[in-house]
Coordinates of N, CA and C in Angstrom, one line a residue:
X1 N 0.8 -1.2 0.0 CA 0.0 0.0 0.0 C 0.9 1.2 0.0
X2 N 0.7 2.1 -0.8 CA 1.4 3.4 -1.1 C 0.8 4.4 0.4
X3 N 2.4 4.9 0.9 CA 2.1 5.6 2.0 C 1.8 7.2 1.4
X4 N 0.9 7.6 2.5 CA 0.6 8.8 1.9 C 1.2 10.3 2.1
X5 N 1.4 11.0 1.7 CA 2.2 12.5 1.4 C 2.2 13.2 2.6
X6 N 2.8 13.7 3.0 CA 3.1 14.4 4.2 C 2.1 15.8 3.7
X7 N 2.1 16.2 2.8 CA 1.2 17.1 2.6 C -0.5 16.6 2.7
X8 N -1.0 15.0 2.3 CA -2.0 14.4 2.6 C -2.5 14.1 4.2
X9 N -1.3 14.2 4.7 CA -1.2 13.6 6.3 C -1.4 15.2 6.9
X10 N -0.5 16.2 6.8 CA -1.2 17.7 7.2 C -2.3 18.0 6.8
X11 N -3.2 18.0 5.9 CA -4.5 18.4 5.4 C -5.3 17.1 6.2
X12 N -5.2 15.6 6.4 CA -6.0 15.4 7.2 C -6.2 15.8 8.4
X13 N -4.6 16.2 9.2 CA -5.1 16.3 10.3 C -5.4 17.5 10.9
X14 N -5.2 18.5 10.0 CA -5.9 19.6 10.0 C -7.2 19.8 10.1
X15 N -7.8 18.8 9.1 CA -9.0 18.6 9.2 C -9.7 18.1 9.9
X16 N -9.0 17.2 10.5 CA -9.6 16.2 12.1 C -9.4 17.3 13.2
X17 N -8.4 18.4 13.4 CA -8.4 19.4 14.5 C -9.7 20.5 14.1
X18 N -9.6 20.4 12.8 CA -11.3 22.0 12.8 C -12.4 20.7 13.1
X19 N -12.6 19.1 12.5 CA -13.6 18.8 13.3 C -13.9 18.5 14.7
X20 N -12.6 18.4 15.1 CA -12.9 18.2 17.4 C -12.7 19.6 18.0
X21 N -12.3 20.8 17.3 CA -12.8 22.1 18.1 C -14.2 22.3 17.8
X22 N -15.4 21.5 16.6 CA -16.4 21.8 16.9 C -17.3 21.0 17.6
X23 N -16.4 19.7 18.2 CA -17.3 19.3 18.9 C -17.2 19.0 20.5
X24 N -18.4 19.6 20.6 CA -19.0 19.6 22.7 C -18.0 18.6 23.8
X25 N -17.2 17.5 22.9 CA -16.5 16.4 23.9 C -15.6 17.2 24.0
X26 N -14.7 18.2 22.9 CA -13.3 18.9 23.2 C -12.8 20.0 24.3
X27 N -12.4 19.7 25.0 CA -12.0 20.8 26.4 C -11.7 22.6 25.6
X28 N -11.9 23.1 26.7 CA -12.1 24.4 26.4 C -10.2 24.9 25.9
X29 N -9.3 24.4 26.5 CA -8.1 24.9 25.6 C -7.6 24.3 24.7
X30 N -8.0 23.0 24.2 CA -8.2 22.4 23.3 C -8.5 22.9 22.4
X31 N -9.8 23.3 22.2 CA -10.6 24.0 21.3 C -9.1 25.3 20.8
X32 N -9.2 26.3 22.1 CA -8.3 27.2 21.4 C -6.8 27.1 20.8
X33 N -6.5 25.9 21.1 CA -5.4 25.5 20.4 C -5.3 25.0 19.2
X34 N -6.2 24.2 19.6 CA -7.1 23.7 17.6 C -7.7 24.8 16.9
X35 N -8.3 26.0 17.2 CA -8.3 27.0 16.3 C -7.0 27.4 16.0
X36 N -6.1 28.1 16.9 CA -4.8 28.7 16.4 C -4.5 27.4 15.4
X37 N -4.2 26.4 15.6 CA -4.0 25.5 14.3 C -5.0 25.7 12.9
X38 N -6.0 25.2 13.0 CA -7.0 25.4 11.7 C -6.6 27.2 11.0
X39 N -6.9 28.1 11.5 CA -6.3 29.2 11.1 C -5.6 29.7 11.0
X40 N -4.0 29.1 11.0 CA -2.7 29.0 10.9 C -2.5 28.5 9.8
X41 N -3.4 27.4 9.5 CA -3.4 26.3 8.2 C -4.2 26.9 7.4
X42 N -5.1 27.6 7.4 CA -5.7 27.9 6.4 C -5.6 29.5 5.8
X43 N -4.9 29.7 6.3 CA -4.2 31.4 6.8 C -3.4 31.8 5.5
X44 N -3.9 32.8 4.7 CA -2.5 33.1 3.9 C -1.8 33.5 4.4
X45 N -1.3 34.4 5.4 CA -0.8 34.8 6.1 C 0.2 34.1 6.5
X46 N 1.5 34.1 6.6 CA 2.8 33.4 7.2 C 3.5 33.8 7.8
X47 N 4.4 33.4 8.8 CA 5.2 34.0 9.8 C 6.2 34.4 9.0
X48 N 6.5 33.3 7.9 CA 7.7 33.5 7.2 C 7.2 33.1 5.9
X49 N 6.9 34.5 4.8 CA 6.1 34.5 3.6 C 7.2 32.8 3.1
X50 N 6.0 32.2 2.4 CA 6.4 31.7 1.2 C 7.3 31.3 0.4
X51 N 7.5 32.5 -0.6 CA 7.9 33.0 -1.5 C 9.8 33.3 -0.8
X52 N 10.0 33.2 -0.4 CA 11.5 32.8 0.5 C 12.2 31.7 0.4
X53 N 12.5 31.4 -0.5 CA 13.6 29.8 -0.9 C 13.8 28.9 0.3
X54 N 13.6 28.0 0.5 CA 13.4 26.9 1.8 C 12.8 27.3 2.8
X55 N 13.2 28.1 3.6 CA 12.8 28.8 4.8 C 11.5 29.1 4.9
X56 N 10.9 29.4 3.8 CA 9.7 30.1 3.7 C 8.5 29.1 4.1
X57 N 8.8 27.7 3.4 CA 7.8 26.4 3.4 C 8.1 26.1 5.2
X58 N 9.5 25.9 5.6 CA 9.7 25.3 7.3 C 8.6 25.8 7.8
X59 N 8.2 27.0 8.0 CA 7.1 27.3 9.5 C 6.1 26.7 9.3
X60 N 5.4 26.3 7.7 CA 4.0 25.5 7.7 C 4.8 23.6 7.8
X61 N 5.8 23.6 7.7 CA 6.3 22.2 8.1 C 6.2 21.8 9.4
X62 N 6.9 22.9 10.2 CA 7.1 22.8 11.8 C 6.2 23.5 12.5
X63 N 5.5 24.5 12.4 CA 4.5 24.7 13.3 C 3.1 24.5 12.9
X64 N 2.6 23.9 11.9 CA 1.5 23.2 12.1 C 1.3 21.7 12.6
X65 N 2.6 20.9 12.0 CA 2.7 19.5 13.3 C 3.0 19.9 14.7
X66 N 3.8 20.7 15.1 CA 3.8 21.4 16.6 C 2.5 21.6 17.0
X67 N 1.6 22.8 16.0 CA 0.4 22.4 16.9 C -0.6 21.0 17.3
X68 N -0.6 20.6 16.1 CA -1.4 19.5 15.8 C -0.7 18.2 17.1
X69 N 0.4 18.5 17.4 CA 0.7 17.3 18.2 C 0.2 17.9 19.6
X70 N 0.3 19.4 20.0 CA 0.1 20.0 21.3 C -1.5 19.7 21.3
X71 N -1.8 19.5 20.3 CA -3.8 19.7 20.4 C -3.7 18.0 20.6
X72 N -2.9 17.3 20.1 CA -3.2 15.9 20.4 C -3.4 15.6 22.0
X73 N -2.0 16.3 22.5 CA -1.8 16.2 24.0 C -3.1 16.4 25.1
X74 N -4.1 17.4 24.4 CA -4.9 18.2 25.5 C -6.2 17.4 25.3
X75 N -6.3 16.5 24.2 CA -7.6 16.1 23.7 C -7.5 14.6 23.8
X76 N -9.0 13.8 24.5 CA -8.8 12.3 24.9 C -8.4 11.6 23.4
X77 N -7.8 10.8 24.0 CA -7.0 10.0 22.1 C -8.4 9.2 21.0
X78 N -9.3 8.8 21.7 CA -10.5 8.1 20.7 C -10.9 9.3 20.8
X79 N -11.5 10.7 21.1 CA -12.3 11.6 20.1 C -11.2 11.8 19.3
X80 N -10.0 12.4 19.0 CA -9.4 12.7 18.0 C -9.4 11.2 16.9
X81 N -8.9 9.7 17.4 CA -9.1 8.6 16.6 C -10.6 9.1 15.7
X82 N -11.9 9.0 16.5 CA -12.7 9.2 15.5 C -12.7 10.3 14.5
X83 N -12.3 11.5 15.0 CA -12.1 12.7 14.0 C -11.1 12.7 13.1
X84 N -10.1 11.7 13.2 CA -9.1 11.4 12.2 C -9.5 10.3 11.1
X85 N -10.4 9.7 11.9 CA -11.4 8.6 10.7 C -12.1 9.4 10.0
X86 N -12.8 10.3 10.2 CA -13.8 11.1 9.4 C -12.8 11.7 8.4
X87 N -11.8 12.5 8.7 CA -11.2 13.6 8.0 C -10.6 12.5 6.6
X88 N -10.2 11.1 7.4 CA -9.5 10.6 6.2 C -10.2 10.1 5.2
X89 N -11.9 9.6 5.6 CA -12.7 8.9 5.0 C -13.4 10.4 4.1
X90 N -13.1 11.8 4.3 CA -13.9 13.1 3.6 C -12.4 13.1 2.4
X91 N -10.9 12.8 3.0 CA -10.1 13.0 1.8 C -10.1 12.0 0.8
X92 N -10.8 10.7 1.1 CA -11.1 9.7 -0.1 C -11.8 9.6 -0.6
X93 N -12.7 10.6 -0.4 CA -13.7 10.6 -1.5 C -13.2 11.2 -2.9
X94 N -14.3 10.5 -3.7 CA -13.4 11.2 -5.2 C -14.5 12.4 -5.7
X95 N -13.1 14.0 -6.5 CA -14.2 14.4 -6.5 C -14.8 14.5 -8.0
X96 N -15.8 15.5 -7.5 CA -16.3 15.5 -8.9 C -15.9 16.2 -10.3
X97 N -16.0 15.6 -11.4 CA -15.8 16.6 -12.2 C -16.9 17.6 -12.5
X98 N -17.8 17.0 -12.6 CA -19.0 18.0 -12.6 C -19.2 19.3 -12.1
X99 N -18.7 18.9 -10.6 CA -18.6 20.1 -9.8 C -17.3 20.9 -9.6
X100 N -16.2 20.6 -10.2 CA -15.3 21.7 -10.6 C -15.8 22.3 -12.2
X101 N -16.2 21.5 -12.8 CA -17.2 22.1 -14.1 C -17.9 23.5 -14.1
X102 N -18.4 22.9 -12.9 CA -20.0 24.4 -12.5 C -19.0 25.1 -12.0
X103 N -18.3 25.3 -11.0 CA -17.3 26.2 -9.9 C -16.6 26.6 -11.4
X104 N -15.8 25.9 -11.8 CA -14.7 26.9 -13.1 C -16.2 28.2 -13.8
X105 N -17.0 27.5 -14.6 CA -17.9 28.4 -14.8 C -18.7 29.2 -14.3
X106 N -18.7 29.2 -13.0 CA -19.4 30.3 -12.3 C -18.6 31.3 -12.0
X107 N -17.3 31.0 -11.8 CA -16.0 32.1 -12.1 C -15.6 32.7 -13.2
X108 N -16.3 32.2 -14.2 CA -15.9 32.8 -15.9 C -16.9 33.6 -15.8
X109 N -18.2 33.2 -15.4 CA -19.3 33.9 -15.6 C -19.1 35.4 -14.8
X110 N -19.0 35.2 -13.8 CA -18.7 36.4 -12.5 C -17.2 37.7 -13.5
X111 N -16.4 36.8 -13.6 CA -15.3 37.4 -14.4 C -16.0 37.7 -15.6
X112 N -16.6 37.7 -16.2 CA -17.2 37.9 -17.9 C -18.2 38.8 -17.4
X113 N -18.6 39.2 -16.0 CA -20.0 39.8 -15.3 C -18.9 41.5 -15.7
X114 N -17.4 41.2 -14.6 CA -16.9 41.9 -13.8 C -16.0 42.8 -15.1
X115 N -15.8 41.9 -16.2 CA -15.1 43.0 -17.6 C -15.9 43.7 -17.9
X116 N -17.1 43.4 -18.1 CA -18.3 44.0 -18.9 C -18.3 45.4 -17.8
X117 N -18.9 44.9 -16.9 CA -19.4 46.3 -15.9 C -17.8 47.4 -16.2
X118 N -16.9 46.8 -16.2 CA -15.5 48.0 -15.8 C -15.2 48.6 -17.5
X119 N -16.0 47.8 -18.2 CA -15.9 48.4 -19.8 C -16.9 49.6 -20.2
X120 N -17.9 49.3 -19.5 CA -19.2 50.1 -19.6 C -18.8 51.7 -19.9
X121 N -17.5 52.1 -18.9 CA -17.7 53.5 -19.2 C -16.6 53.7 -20.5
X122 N -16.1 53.0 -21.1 CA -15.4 52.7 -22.6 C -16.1 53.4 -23.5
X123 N -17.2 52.9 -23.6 CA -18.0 52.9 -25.0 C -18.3 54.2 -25.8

């Protein structure tokens, strides 16, 4: 069985930390430590932009497992097991093409909305 990507293993368990900050079993600093995580991860925003040759990638390398392991520590180990089963069983699903079909086109449309209106005073 092909092991999966370090970048597959961050996005799940990202996604297993925004599902147990919304749920009632997660302790209250829990919760806030799994938010600074999920919004860190989903954050354009970087301590250390980007765009910075190696260095730039390290802080989403190291401090989203940092959190993710400190949120592990504070939270009982079967509610995270179950929230890590959901997150992995939501990244295997396959998606649709359909629905990146409609999403691409509803952005051409909006964009083909947003030329026209900024052309209007051209004419």
């Amino acid at each position: 069985m092909k092991r999966p990507s370090i970048a597959h293993r961050i996005r799940v368990e990202a996604h297993a930390v925004w599902l147990a900050v919304r749920d009632p079993r997660t302790p209250l600093l829990a919760k806030l430590v799994g938010l600074f995580v999920a919004a860190y991860a989903l954050s354009p925003i970087d301590l250390i932009p980007d765009f910075i040759p190696v260095i730039g990638l390290i802080d989403d390398a190291v401090l989203i497992p940092a959190g993710v392991w400190l949120f592990e520590k504070l939270v009982p180990p079967e509610l995270l097991a179950e929230h890590r089963a959901t997150a992995e069983a939501a990244a295997e699903r396959p998606s649709s093409k359909w629905g990146i079909a409609i999403v691409l086109a509803l952005w051409a449309g909006i964009a083909l909305l947003v030329y026209e209106f900024l052309m209007l005073g051209y004419d």
